[in-house]
Amino acid sequence: MGEHIIKLPDVGEGVAEAELVEWHVKVGDLVREDTVLAAVMTDKATVEIPSPVDGEILWLGAEIGDTVAIGSPIVRLKVAGEGNVVAGAKSPETAPTPTPGPSPQGGEERASTAKADTKPPMSSSKKASSEKVEPAMATASPSLVGGGAKGGGAATASAGSAPTSGAPRAEGEKPLASPAVRLRAKEAGIDLRQVPGSGPAGRISHEDIEAFLARGPQLARATGLAPKDGVEDIKVVGLRRKIAEKMSLAKSRIPHITYVEEIDVTALEELRATLNKDKRGDRAKLTLLPFLMRAMVKAIADQPNLNAVFNDDAGIIHQHEGIHIGIAAQTPTGLVVPVVKHAEARDLWDCAAEVNRLADAAKSGTATRDELSGSTITITSLGAMGGVATTPVINYPEVAIVGVNKMMVRPVWDGTQFIPRKMMNLSSSFDHRVIDGWDAAVFVQRIKALLETPALIFVD
């Protein structure tokens, strides 16, 4: 038998490190060749790491949320044969631990990291032991409600004395009490199942009722509710950490101006329904987004300064000829922004097909780094959940984002009467450092004109 060290492979595109976001195995597991061991994230693309050999997991070299350098050992396997570990070579357990991700705690995190650097990663037996101990502690005092015991001494004290809150008896166990006591409890609105009994076999007396009432009316009423004091600490890792960093950067560096305009999309919806009804079988179904994308392409032709990214460190605006529209998409793991490249060269149907393809790739987690980067302007839409108005956050370092709100039928005055019309708001944000309010308004009004008279979208 030998040992085989698996190092974090080069995931391509010049990436020097990656964040570990998921382990698919644990110490002691038997794995086959090509079994997925872990998942790492670079920018917003997730890459799975397979095992190149059969073997048994002996050691895991990082914890979820750690940033691991390319080429660092991450897994050690026991394998049949000699393996790839040279005799006398330094064991990976003695190597420094991977760098933890950024933490809002700052100094505390650095201190804990310094301590961790002097110790090897937790062994398999210790990890398994710690994972098993926690549930045991949680069930040691089942009568406690909410936060549970604060330590061993507190748990012992609670077990040895009458409980002061919560259910003092097992679920379904009938409380023992005389008819007079039951009547007293009913008149006071007390659930006897919540009252600790001091008599034989937990029998409840009038004195117990008095003591229960004395502890406070909030506990005396039979509501079936109980206070909870527990706090769950959730480490921000992976895509959620990327989103947090990007949003913090955008809001701290970009002075946003948001412009909201109402648009009558009745004619657009009629045209969309007609086109979908008569479309070829190989064409994607049209939604609002392809029409909006084509309208934005026409509006950007008049105002190319909106199709840009602002390098504020260098003080340079990079104005692009190609229009690469990011489409903010919600996925099971969080918000990602796949990019429709060169929207200026795509017709309505091509835009629809590409949006569908990218949305499927994003939701399944198969979108590539190239498909998730390079946008020059972004659309954000929550569909039916879009609300009346929103204040979209610009996708830094872009200078504009167009937000689609939900469509509603509203009464609109046509000069002689109110008529029902399909109305929708656009909520768009702009970087006020480089885009003036007037330019923002002109841009949105141009989009409004095109969507309200959709035939203009097709006129060159």
C-alpha positions as a Markdown table, in Angstrom:
| # | Residue | x | y | z |
|---|---|---|---|---|
| 1 | Met | 0.0 | 0.0 | 0.0 |
| 2 | Gly | 1.1 | 3.5 | -0.7 |
| 3 | Glu | 0.0 | 7.1 | -0.5 |
| 4 | His | -1.2 | 9.5 | -3.2 |
| 5 | Ile | -1.2 | 13.3 | -2.7 |
| 6 | Ile | -3.7 | 15.3 | -4.8 |
| 7 | Lys | -2.8 | 18.9 | -5.3 |
| 8 | Leu | -5.2 | 21.7 | -6.4 |
| 9 | Pro | -4.8 | 21.6 | -10.2 |
| 10 | Asp | -4.5 | 24.6 | -12.4 |
| 11 | Val | -8.0 | 25.6 | -13.2 |
| 12 | Gly | -6.9 | 27.8 | -16.1 |
| 13 | Glu | -7.1 | 31.4 | -17.2 |
| 14 | Gly | -4.1 | 32.5 | -15.0 |
| 15 | Val | -5.8 | 31.8 | -11.7 |
| 16 | Ala | -3.3 | 31.6 | -8.9 |
| 17 | Glu | -5.7 | 30.5 | -6.1 |
| 18 | Ala | -9.2 | 29.3 | -5.5 |
| 19 | Glu | -11.7 | 29.2 | -2.6 |
| 20 | Leu | -12.8 | 25.8 | -1.3 |
| 21 | Val | -16.6 | 25.9 | -1.3 |
| 22 | Glu | -17.6 | 22.3 | -0.8 |
| 23 | Trp | -16.2 | 18.9 | 0.2 |
| 24 | His | -17.9 | 15.9 | -1.3 |
| 25 | Val | -15.9 | 13.4 | 0.8 |
| 26 | Lys | -14.7 | 13.0 | 4.3 |
| 27 | Val | -11.8 | 11.2 | 5.9 |
| 28 | Gly | -12.3 | 7.4 | 5.8 |
| 29 | Asp | -14.3 | 7.4 | 2.6 |
| 30 | Leu | -13.4 | 5.0 | -0.2 |
| 31 | Val | -13.4 | 6.7 | -3.6 |
| 32 | Arg | -13.1 | 5.6 | -7.2 |
| 33 | Glu | -11.2 | 7.2 | -10.0 |
| 34 | Asp | -13.1 | 10.3 | -11.2 |
| 35 | Thr | -15.1 | 10.6 | -8.0 |
| 36 | Val | -15.7 | 14.3 | -7.3 |
| 37 | Leu | -13.7 | 15.2 | -4.2 |
| 38 | Ala | -14.4 | 18.9 | -3.8 |
| 39 | Ala | -15.6 | 22.1 | -5.5 |
| 40 | Val | -13.6 | 25.3 | -5.7 |
| 41 | Met | -14.6 | 28.8 | -6.9 |
| 42 | Thr | -12.7 | 31.3 | -9.0 |
| 43 | Asp | -14.5 | 34.6 | -9.5 |
| 44 | Lys | -18.0 | 33.2 | -10.0 |
| 45 | Ala | -17.2 | 30.0 | -11.7 |
| 46 | Thr | -17.3 | 26.7 | -9.7 |
| 47 | Val | -14.9 | 23.9 | -10.7 |
| 48 | Glu | -15.1 | 20.3 | -9.4 |
| 49 | Ile | -12.0 | 18.4 | -8.5 |
| 50 | Pro | -12.1 | 14.7 | -9.3 |
| 51 | Ser | -9.9 | 11.9 | -7.9 |
| 52 | Pro | -7.3 | 10.6 | -10.4 |
| 53 | Val | -7.1 | 7.2 | -8.6 |
| 54 | Asp | -9.0 | 4.7 | -6.4 |
| 55 | Gly | -8.2 | 4.9 | -2.7 |
| 56 | Glu | -9.2 | 5.8 | 0.9 |
| 57 | Ile | -9.3 | 9.4 | 2.1 |
| 58 | Leu | -6.6 | 9.8 | 4.8 |
| 59 | Trp | -6.4 | 13.6 | 5.1 |
| 60 | Leu | -8.2 | 16.7 | 3.9 |
| 61 | Gly | -6.0 | 19.8 | 3.6 |
| 62 | Ala | -8.4 | 22.7 | 3.8 |
| 63 | Glu | -11.7 | 23.7 | 5.3 |
| 64 | Ile | -14.6 | 25.3 | 3.5 |
| 65 | Gly | -14.0 | 29.0 | 3.0 |
| 66 | Asp | -10.2 | 28.6 | 2.8 |
| 67 | Thr | -8.3 | 30.1 | -0.1 |
| 68 | Val | -6.0 | 27.5 | -1.5 |
| 69 | Ala | -3.0 | 28.2 | -3.8 |
| 70 | Ile | -2.7 | 26.3 | -7.1 |
| 71 | Gly | -0.4 | 23.3 | -6.5 |
| 72 | Ser | -1.1 | 23.0 | -2.8 |
| 73 | Pro | -1.9 | 19.5 | -1.4 |
| 74 | Ile | -5.6 | 19.2 | -0.6 |
| 75 | Val | -6.2 | 15.4 | -0.3 |
| 76 | Arg | -4.1 | 12.4 | 0.8 |
| 77 | Leu | -5.2 | 9.0 | -0.2 |
| 78 | Lys | -4.2 | 5.4 | 0.7 |
| 79 | Val | -3.9 | 3.6 | -2.5 |
| 80 | Ala | -2.9 | 0.1 | -3.8 |
| 81 | Gly | 0.7 | 0.2 | -5.1 |
| 82 | Glu | 3.4 | 2.7 | -4.4 |
| 83 | Gly | 1.4 | 5.9 | -4.9 |
| 84 | Asn | 3.1 | 9.2 | -5.6 |
| 85 | Val | 4.7 | 10.0 | -2.2 |
| 86 | Val | 8.4 | 9.8 | -2.2 |
| 87 | Ala | 9.9 | 7.9 | 0.8 |
| 88 | Gly | 11.1 | 10.4 | 3.5 |
| 89 | Ala | 9.1 | 13.3 | 1.9 |
| 90 | Lys | 7.5 | 15.8 | 4.2 |
| 91 | Ser | 3.9 | 14.9 | 5.1 |
| 92 | Pro | 1.3 | 17.4 | 4.0 |
| 93 | Glu | -0.1 | 17.5 | 7.5 |
| 94 | Thr | 2.9 | 19.5 | 8.6 |
| 95 | Ala | 2.5 | 22.1 | 5.8 |
| 96 | Pro | 1.0 | 25.5 | 6.6 |
| 97 | Thr | -2.8 | 25.6 | 6.4 |
| 98 | Pro | -4.4 | 27.4 | 3.5 |
| 99 | Thr | -5.2 | 31.1 | 3.9 |
| 100 | Pro | -8.7 | 31.7 | 5.3 |
| 101 | Gly | -11.0 | 34.0 | 3.4 |
| 102 | Pro | -11.5 | 37.6 | 4.4 |
| 103 | Ser | -13.4 | 38.2 | 7.6 |
| 104 | Pro | -15.1 | 41.2 | 9.0 |
| 105 | Gln | -13.5 | 40.5 | 12.4 |
| 106 | Gly | -10.2 | 41.7 | 11.1 |
| 107 | Gly | -7.7 | 41.4 | 14.0 |
| 108 | Glu | -9.4 | 38.5 | 15.6 |
| 109 | Glu | -9.4 | 36.6 | 12.4 |
| 110 | Arg | -5.7 | 37.3 | 11.9 |
| 111 | Ala | -5.0 | 36.2 | 15.4 |
| 112 | Ser | -6.8 | 32.9 | 15.0 |
| 113 | Thr | -5.1 | 32.4 | 11.7 |
| 114 | Ala | -1.7 | 32.8 | 13.3 |
| 115 | Lys | -2.5 | 30.2 | 15.8 |
| 116 | Ala | -3.8 | 27.9 | 13.2 |
| 117 | Asp | -0.6 | 28.2 | 11.2 |
| 118 | Thr | 1.3 | 26.6 | 14.1 |
| 119 | Lys | -0.9 | 23.4 | 14.1 |
| 120 | Pro | -1.6 | 20.8 | 11.5 |
| 121 | Pro | -5.1 | 20.5 | 10.0 |
| 122 | Met | -7.6 | 18.7 | 12.2 |
| 123 | Ser | -7.2 | 14.9 | 12.0 |
| 124 | Ser | -9.9 | 12.7 | 10.8 |
| 125 | Ser | -10.5 | 11.3 | 14.3 |
| 126 | Lys | -10.8 | 14.7 | 15.9 |
| 127 | Lys | -13.2 | 15.9 | 13.2 |
| 128 | Ala | -15.4 | 12.9 | 13.6 |
| 129 | Ser | -15.3 | 13.2 | 17.3 |
| 130 | Ser | -16.2 | 16.9 | 17.4 |
| 131 | Glu | -19.0 | 16.3 | 15.0 |
| 132 | Lys | -20.5 | 13.6 | 17.2 |
| 133 | Val | -20.1 | 15.5 | 20.4 |
| 134 | Glu | -22.3 | 18.4 | 19.4 |
| 135 | Pro | -25.5 | 16.5 | 18.9 |
| 136 | Ala | -24.9 | 14.6 | 22.2 |
| 137 | Met | -24.6 | 17.9 | 24.0 |
| 138 | Ala | -27.8 | 19.2 | 22.4 |
| 139 | Thr | -29.8 | 16.2 | 23.6 |
| 140 | Ala | -28.3 | 16.0 | 27.1 |
| 141 | Ser | -31.0 | 18.3 | 28.5 |
| 142 | Pro | -34.2 | 17.8 | 26.4 |
| 143 | Ser | -36.3 | 19.8 | 28.8 |
| 144 | Leu | -34.4 | 23.0 | 28.0 |
| 145 | Val | -36.0 | 25.3 | 25.5 |
| 146 | Gly | -34.4 | 28.0 | 23.3 |
| 147 | Gly | -30.6 | 28.4 | 23.6 |
| 148 | Gly | -30.1 | 25.3 | 25.7 |
| 149 | Ala | -27.3 | 24.8 | 28.2 |
| 150 | Lys | -24.6 | 27.5 | 28.3 |
| 151 | Gly | -22.0 | 25.0 | 29.5 |
| 152 | Gly | -21.5 | 21.8 | 31.4 |
| 153 | Gly | -22.3 | 23.3 | 34.9 |
| 154 | Ala | -25.4 | 25.0 | 33.6 |
| 155 | Ala | -26.7 | 21.8 | 32.1 |
| 156 | Thr | -26.1 | 19.9 | 35.4 |
| 157 | Ala | -27.9 | 22.5 | 37.4 |
| 158 | Ser | -30.9 | 22.5 | 35.1 |
| 159 | Ala | -31.1 | 18.7 | 35.2 |
| 160 | Gly | -31.0 | 18.6 | 39.0 |
| 161 | Ser | -33.6 | 21.3 | 39.7 |
| 162 | Ala | -37.2 | 21.9 | 38.7 |
| 163 | Pro | -37.4 | 23.6 | 35.3 |
| 164 | Thr | -38.6 | 27.2 | 35.2 |
| 165 | Ser | -39.9 | 27.4 | 31.7 |
| 166 | Gly | -40.8 | 25.2 | 28.7 |
| 167 | Ala | -42.5 | 21.8 | 28.8 |
| 168 | Pro | -41.5 | 20.0 | 32.1 |
| 169 | Arg | -42.7 | 16.6 | 30.8 |
| 170 | Ala | -42.4 | 14.5 | 27.7 |
| 171 | Glu | -44.5 | 15.2 | 24.6 |
| 172 | Gly | -47.9 | 13.6 | 25.0 |
| 173 | Glu | -47.6 | 12.9 | 28.7 |
| 174 | Lys | -50.7 | 13.8 | 30.6 |
| 175 | Pro | -50.2 | 16.1 | 33.6 |
| 176 | Leu | -51.4 | 14.8 | 37.0 |
| 177 | Ala | -53.7 | 17.2 | 38.8 |
| 178 | Ser | -56.9 | 17.1 | 40.8 |
| 179 | Pro | -60.2 | 18.4 | 39.3 |
| 180 | Ala | -60.0 | 21.6 | 41.4 |
| 181 | Val | -56.5 | 22.3 | 40.2 |
| 182 | Arg | -57.6 | 21.7 | 36.6 |
| 183 | Leu | -60.5 | 24.1 | 37.0 |
| 184 | Arg | -58.2 | 26.7 | 38.5 |
| 185 | Ala | -55.8 | 26.3 | 35.5 |
| 186 | Lys | -58.6 | 26.5 | 33.0 |
| 187 | Glu | -59.9 | 29.7 | 34.6 |
| 188 | Ala | -56.4 | 31.2 | 34.5 |
| 189 | Gly | -55.8 | 30.2 | 30.9 |
| 190 | Ile | -52.9 | 27.9 | 31.9 |
| 191 | Asp | -51.8 | 24.9 | 30.0 |
| 192 | Leu | -51.0 | 22.3 | 32.7 |
| 193 | Arg | -48.5 | 20.6 | 30.4 |
| 194 | Gln | -46.3 | 23.7 | 30.9 |
| 195 | Val | -46.5 | 23.6 | 34.7 |
| 196 | Pro | -43.8 | 21.7 | 36.7 |
| 197 | Gly | -45.4 | 19.5 | 39.4 |
| 198 | Ser | -43.8 | 19.3 | 42.8 |
| 199 | Gly | -46.0 | 16.4 | 44.1 |
| 200 | Pro | -45.4 | 12.6 | 43.8 |
| 201 | Ala | -44.9 | 11.6 | 40.1 |
| 202 | Gly | -45.0 | 15.2 | 39.2 |
| 203 | Arg | -48.5 | 15.9 | 40.5 |
| 204 | Ile | -49.5 | 19.5 | 40.2 |
| 205 | Ser | -50.9 | 21.3 | 43.2 |
| 206 | His | -52.4 | 24.7 | 43.8 |
| 207 | Glu | -49.1 | 25.9 | 45.0 |
| 208 | Asp | -47.5 | 24.9 | 41.7 |
| 209 | Ile | -50.2 | 27.0 | 39.9 |
| 210 | Glu | -49.4 | 30.0 | 42.1 |
| 211 | Ala | -45.7 | 29.6 | 41.5 |
| 212 | Phe | -46.2 | 29.4 | 37.8 |
| 213 | Leu | -48.3 | 32.5 | 37.7 |
| 214 | Ala | -45.8 | 34.3 | 39.9 |
| 215 | Arg | -43.1 | 33.8 | 37.2 |
| 216 | Gly | -44.9 | 36.0 | 34.8 |
| 217 | Pro | -48.0 | 36.2 | 32.6 |
| 218 | Gln | -45.9 | 35.7 | 29.5 |
| 219 | Leu | -45.2 | 32.2 | 30.5 |
| 220 | Ala | -48.5 | 31.5 | 32.2 |
| 221 | Arg | -50.7 | 31.7 | 29.1 |
| 222 | Ala | -51.2 | 28.5 | 27.2 |
| 223 | Thr | -50.1 | 29.6 | 23.8 |
| 224 | Gly | -47.9 | 26.7 | 22.9 |
| 225 | Leu | -45.1 | 29.2 | 22.2 |
| 226 | Ala | -41.7 | 29.3 | 23.9 |
| 227 | Pro | -38.8 | 31.8 | 23.7 |
| 228 | Lys | -35.7 | 30.9 | 21.7 |
| 229 | Asp | -32.3 | 32.2 | 22.4 |
| 230 | Gly | -30.1 | 30.2 | 20.1 |
| 231 | Val | -27.7 | 31.9 | 17.6 |
| 232 | Glu | -26.4 | 30.1 | 14.5 |
| 233 | Asp | -23.1 | 31.3 | 13.2 |
| 234 | Ile | -22.9 | 30.9 | 9.4 |
| 235 | Lys | -19.6 | 31.5 | 7.6 |
| 236 | Val | -19.9 | 33.5 | 4.5 |
| 237 | Val | -18.1 | 31.6 | 1.8 |
| 238 | Gly | -18.1 | 30.8 | -1.9 |
| 239 | Leu | -20.5 | 32.7 | -4.1 |
| 240 | Arg | -22.2 | 34.5 | -1.2 |
| 241 | Arg | -18.8 | 36.0 | -0.2 |
| 242 | Lys | -18.1 | 37.0 | -3.8 |
| 243 | Ile | -21.5 | 38.8 | -4.0 |
| 244 | Ala | -20.9 | 40.5 | -0.6 |
| 245 | Glu | -17.5 | 41.8 | -1.8 |
| 246 | Lys | -18.9 | 43.0 | -5.1 |
| 247 | Met | -21.9 | 44.8 | -3.6 |
| 248 | Ser | -19.8 | 46.4 | -0.9 |
| 249 | Leu | -17.4 | 47.7 | -3.6 |
| 250 | Ala | -20.2 | 49.0 | -5.8 |
| 251 | Lys | -22.0 | 50.8 | -3.0 |
| 252 | Ser | -18.9 | 52.3 | -1.4 |
| 253 | Arg | -17.3 | 53.6 | -4.6 |
| 254 | Ile | -20.2 | 54.5 | -6.9 |
| 255 | Pro | -22.6 | 57.4 | -6.1 |
| 256 | His | -25.8 | 56.0 | -7.6 |
| 257 | Ile | -28.5 | 58.0 | -9.2 |
| 258 | Thr | -31.7 | 56.0 | -9.9 |
| 259 | Tyr | -34.3 | 57.1 | -12.5 |
| 260 | Val | -37.8 | 55.4 | -12.5 |
| 261 | Glu | -40.0 | 55.7 | -15.5 |
| 262 | Glu | -43.5 | 54.2 | -16.4 |
| 263 | Ile | -43.8 | 52.4 | -19.7 |
| 264 | Asp | -46.9 | 51.3 | -21.6 |
| 265 | Val | -46.1 | 47.8 | -22.9 |
| 266 | Thr | -49.5 | 46.9 | -24.2 |
| 267 | Ala | -48.5 | 47.1 | -27.9 |
| 268 | Leu | -45.3 | 45.2 | -27.1 |
| 269 | Glu | -47.1 | 42.4 | -25.4 |
| 270 | Glu | -49.5 | 42.1 | -28.3 |
| 271 | Leu | -46.6 | 41.9 | -30.7 |
| 272 | Arg | -44.7 | 39.4 | -28.5 |
| 273 | Ala | -47.8 | 37.1 | -28.3 |
| 274 | Thr | -48.2 | 37.2 | -32.1 |
| 275 | Leu | -44.5 | 36.4 | -32.8 |
| 276 | Asn | -44.5 | 33.5 | -30.3 |
| 277 | Lys | -47.7 | 32.1 | -31.9 |
| 278 | Asp | -46.2 | 32.1 | -35.4 |
| 279 | Lys | -42.6 | 31.3 | -34.5 |
| 280 | Arg | -40.7 | 28.4 | -36.0 |
| 281 | Gly | -40.3 | 25.3 | -33.8 |
| 282 | Asp | -36.5 | 25.7 | -33.5 |
| 283 | Arg | -36.8 | 29.3 | -32.1 |
| 284 | Ala | -36.8 | 30.2 | -28.4 |
| 285 | Lys | -39.9 | 31.7 | -26.9 |
| 286 | Leu | -39.7 | 35.4 | -26.7 |
| 287 | Thr | -39.9 | 37.2 | -23.3 |
| 288 | Leu | -39.6 | 40.9 | -22.6 |
| 289 | Leu | -35.8 | 40.7 | -22.3 |
| 290 | Pro | -34.9 | 40.3 | -26.0 |
| 291 | Phe | -37.0 | 43.4 | -26.8 |
| 292 | Leu | -35.4 | 45.4 | -24.0 |
| 293 | Met | -31.9 | 44.3 | -25.2 |
| 294 | Arg | -32.6 | 45.4 | -28.7 |
| 295 | Ala | -34.0 | 48.7 | -27.4 |
| 296 | Met | -30.9 | 49.2 | -25.3 |
| 297 | Val | -28.6 | 48.5 | -28.4 |
| 298 | Lys | -30.4 | 51.3 | -30.3 |
| 299 | Ala | -30.3 | 53.7 | -27.3 |
| 300 | Ile | -26.6 | 53.0 | -26.8 |
| 301 | Ala | -25.9 | 53.8 | -30.5 |
| 302 | Asp | -27.0 | 57.4 | -29.6 |
| 303 | Gln | -25.3 | 57.5 | -26.2 |
| 304 | Pro | -22.2 | 55.2 | -26.3 |
| 305 | Asn | -20.9 | 56.6 | -23.0 |
| 306 | Leu | -23.5 | 54.4 | -21.3 |
| 307 | Asn | -21.8 | 51.3 | -22.6 |
| 308 | Ala | -18.6 | 51.6 | -20.6 |
| 309 | Val | -16.6 | 50.6 | -17.5 |
| 310 | Phe | -15.0 | 53.2 | -15.2 |
| 311 | Asn | -11.5 | 52.4 | -13.9 |
| 312 | Asp | -11.8 | 54.9 | -11.0 |
| 313 | Asp | -8.3 | 54.1 | -9.7 |
| 314 | Ala | -6.7 | 55.2 | -13.0 |
| 315 | Gly | -9.4 | 57.8 | -13.8 |
| 316 | Ile | -10.1 | 56.2 | -17.2 |
| 317 | Ile | -13.5 | 55.4 | -18.8 |
| 318 | His | -13.2 | 52.4 | -21.1 |
| 319 | Gln | -16.0 | 53.0 | -23.7 |
| 320 | His | -16.7 | 49.8 | -25.6 |
| 321 | Glu | -17.9 | 49.4 | -29.2 |
| 322 | Gly | -19.2 | 45.9 | -28.5 |
| 323 | Ile | -22.3 | 45.8 | -26.4 |
| 324 | His | -22.0 | 42.9 | -23.8 |
| 325 | Ile | -25.2 | 42.8 | -21.7 |
| 326 | Gly | -25.1 | 41.1 | -18.3 |
| 327 | Ile | -28.3 | 39.4 | -17.3 |
| 328 | Ala | -28.6 | 39.2 | -13.5 |
| 329 | Ala | -29.9 | 35.7 | -12.7 |
| 330 | Gln | -30.9 | 34.1 | -9.4 |
| 331 | Thr | -29.6 | 30.6 | -8.9 |
| 332 | Pro | -29.9 | 28.1 | -6.1 |
| 333 | Thr | -26.5 | 29.2 | -4.8 |
| 334 | Gly | -27.0 | 33.0 | -5.3 |
| 335 | Leu | -26.9 | 35.8 | -7.8 |
| 336 | Val | -24.8 | 35.5 | -10.9 |
| 337 | Val | -24.5 | 37.6 | -14.0 |
| 338 | Pro | -24.1 | 35.6 | -17.3 |
| 339 | Val | -23.2 | 37.9 | -20.2 |
| 340 | Val | -24.7 | 38.0 | -23.7 |
| 341 | Lys | -21.7 | 39.0 | -25.8 |
| 342 | His | -22.1 | 41.3 | -28.8 |
| 343 | Ala | -25.8 | 42.0 | -28.5 |
| 344 | Glu | -25.4 | 44.6 | -31.3 |
| 345 | Ala | -24.8 | 41.7 | -33.7 |
| 346 | Arg | -27.8 | 39.6 | -32.5 |
| 347 | Asp | -31.4 | 39.8 | -33.7 |
| 348 | Leu | -34.4 | 39.3 | -31.5 |
| 349 | Trp | -34.5 | 35.5 | -31.7 |
| 350 | Asp | -30.8 | 35.2 | -31.3 |
| 351 | Cys | -30.9 | 37.3 | -28.1 |
| 352 | Ala | -33.7 | 35.1 | -26.8 |
| 353 | Ala | -31.8 | 31.9 | -27.5 |
| 354 | Glu | -28.6 | 33.1 | -25.9 |
| 355 | Val | -30.4 | 34.4 | -22.8 |
| 356 | Asn | -32.1 | 30.9 | -22.4 |
| 357 | Arg | -28.8 | 29.1 | -22.8 |
| 358 | Leu | -26.9 | 31.2 | -20.4 |
| 359 | Ala | -29.7 | 31.1 | -17.8 |
| 360 | Asp | -29.7 | 27.3 | -17.9 |
| 361 | Ala | -25.9 | 27.2 | -17.6 |
| 362 | Ala | -26.0 | 29.6 | -14.6 |
| 363 | Lys | -28.7 | 27.6 | -12.8 |
| 364 | Ser | -27.0 | 24.3 | -13.3 |
| 365 | Gly | -23.7 | 25.7 | -12.2 |
| 366 | Thr | -22.0 | 24.9 | -15.5 |
| 367 | Ala | -21.4 | 28.5 | -16.7 |
| 368 | Thr | -17.8 | 29.2 | -17.6 |
| 369 | Arg | -15.7 | 32.1 | -16.3 |
| 370 | Asp | -15.9 | 33.7 | -19.8 |
| 371 | Glu | -19.7 | 33.5 | -19.7 |
| 372 | Leu | -19.8 | 35.2 | -16.3 |
| 373 | Ser | -17.5 | 38.1 | -17.1 |
| 374 | Gly | -16.9 | 40.9 | -19.6 |
| 375 | Ser | -20.3 | 42.8 | -19.3 |
| 376 | Thr | -20.4 | 46.5 | -20.2 |
| 377 | Ile | -24.0 | 47.1 | -19.1 |
| 378 | Thr | -26.5 | 45.0 | -17.1 |
| 379 | Ile | -30.2 | 44.2 | -16.9 |
| 380 | Thr | -31.7 | 43.1 | -13.7 |
| 381 | Ser | -35.2 | 41.6 | -13.5 |
| 382 | Leu | -37.2 | 39.7 | -10.8 |
| 383 | Gly | -40.1 | 39.0 | -13.2 |
| 384 | Ala | -43.4 | 38.9 | -11.4 |
| 385 | Met | -41.6 | 39.6 | -8.1 |
| 386 | Gly | -40.1 | 42.8 | -9.6 |
| 387 | Gly | -42.1 | 45.2 | -7.4 |
| 388 | Val | -43.4 | 48.6 | -8.4 |
| 389 | Ala | -39.9 | 50.2 | -8.2 |
| 390 | Thr | -36.4 | 49.2 | -7.2 |
| 391 | Thr | -33.0 | 50.8 | -6.7 |
| 392 | Pro | -30.6 | 48.5 | -8.6 |
| 393 | Val | -27.0 | 48.3 | -7.6 |
| 394 | Ile | -24.6 | 48.9 | -10.5 |
| 395 | Asn | -22.5 | 45.9 | -11.5 |
| 396 | Tyr | -19.1 | 47.5 | -10.7 |
| 397 | Pro | -17.1 | 48.8 | -12.7 |
| 398 | Glu | -19.9 | 49.4 | -15.2 |
| 399 | Val | -21.7 | 52.8 | -15.2 |
| 400 | Ala | -25.3 | 51.8 | -15.8 |
| 401 | Ile | -27.9 | 49.1 | -14.9 |
| 402 | Val | -31.5 | 48.8 | -16.2 |
| 403 | Gly | -34.0 | 47.3 | -13.8 |
| 404 | Val | -37.3 | 45.7 | -14.9 |
| 405 | Asn | -40.2 | 45.9 | -12.6 |
| 406 | Lys | -43.4 | 43.8 | -12.7 |
| 407 | Met | -46.0 | 44.3 | -15.3 |
| 408 | Met | -49.5 | 45.3 | -14.2 |
| 409 | Val | -52.8 | 46.3 | -15.8 |
| 410 | Arg | -53.7 | 49.8 | -14.7 |
| 411 | Pro | -56.3 | 52.4 | -15.7 |
| 412 | Val | -54.8 | 55.0 | -18.0 |
| 413 | Trp | -56.5 | 58.2 | -19.0 |
| 414 | Asp | -56.5 | 58.6 | -22.8 |
| 415 | Gly | -58.1 | 62.1 | -22.9 |
| 416 | Thr | -61.7 | 61.1 | -22.8 |
| 417 | Gln | -61.9 | 58.0 | -20.6 |
| 418 | Phe | -59.9 | 55.5 | -18.5 |
| 419 | Ile | -58.8 | 52.4 | -20.4 |
| 420 | Pro | -56.9 | 49.3 | -19.2 |
| 421 | Arg | -53.3 | 49.2 | -20.2 |
| 422 | Lys | -50.4 | 46.9 | -19.4 |
| 423 | Met | -47.9 | 49.1 | -17.6 |
| 424 | Met | -44.4 | 48.5 | -16.3 |
| 425 | Asn | -41.8 | 50.6 | -14.6 |
| 426 | Leu | -38.1 | 50.7 | -15.5 |
| 427 | Ser | -35.8 | 51.5 | -12.5 |
| 428 | Ser | -32.4 | 52.3 | -13.8 |
| 429 | Ser | -29.2 | 53.3 | -11.8 |
| 430 | Phe | -26.2 | 55.3 | -13.1 |
| 431 | Asp | -22.8 | 56.2 | -11.9 |
| 432 | His | -23.3 | 59.9 | -11.2 |
| 433 | Arg | -19.5 | 60.5 | -11.3 |
| 434 | Val | -19.5 | 60.0 | -15.1 |
| 435 | Ile | -23.2 | 60.0 | -16.1 |
| 436 | Asp | -25.2 | 63.2 | -15.6 |
| 437 | Gly | -28.9 | 63.1 | -14.6 |
| 438 | Trp | -29.9 | 64.5 | -18.0 |
| 439 | Asp | -28.0 | 61.8 | -19.9 |
| 440 | Ala | -29.6 | 59.1 | -17.7 |
| 441 | Ala | -33.1 | 60.6 | -18.4 |
| 442 | Val | -32.5 | 60.8 | -22.2 |
| 443 | Phe | -31.3 | 57.1 | -22.3 |
| 444 | Val | -34.4 | 55.8 | -20.4 |
| 445 | Gln | -36.8 | 58.0 | -22.4 |
| 446 | Arg | -35.3 | 56.6 | -25.6 |
| 447 | Ile | -35.8 | 53.0 | -24.4 |
| 448 | Lys | -39.4 | 54.0 | -23.4 |
| 449 | Ala | -40.2 | 55.3 | -26.9 |
| 450 | Leu | -38.9 | 52.1 | -28.5 |
| 451 | Leu | -40.8 | 49.7 | -26.2 |
| 452 | Glu | -44.0 | 51.7 | -26.4 |
| 453 | Thr | -43.8 | 51.6 | -30.3 |
| 454 | Pro | -42.1 | 48.2 | -30.7 |
| 455 | Ala | -42.1 | 48.4 | -34.6 |
| 456 | Leu | -39.3 | 51.0 | -34.2 |
| 457 | Ile | -37.0 | 48.3 | -32.7 |
| 458 | Phe | -36.9 | 46.7 | -36.2 |
| 459 | Val | -36.2 | 49.9 | -38.1 |
| 460 | Asp | -32.5 | 50.5 | -38.9 |
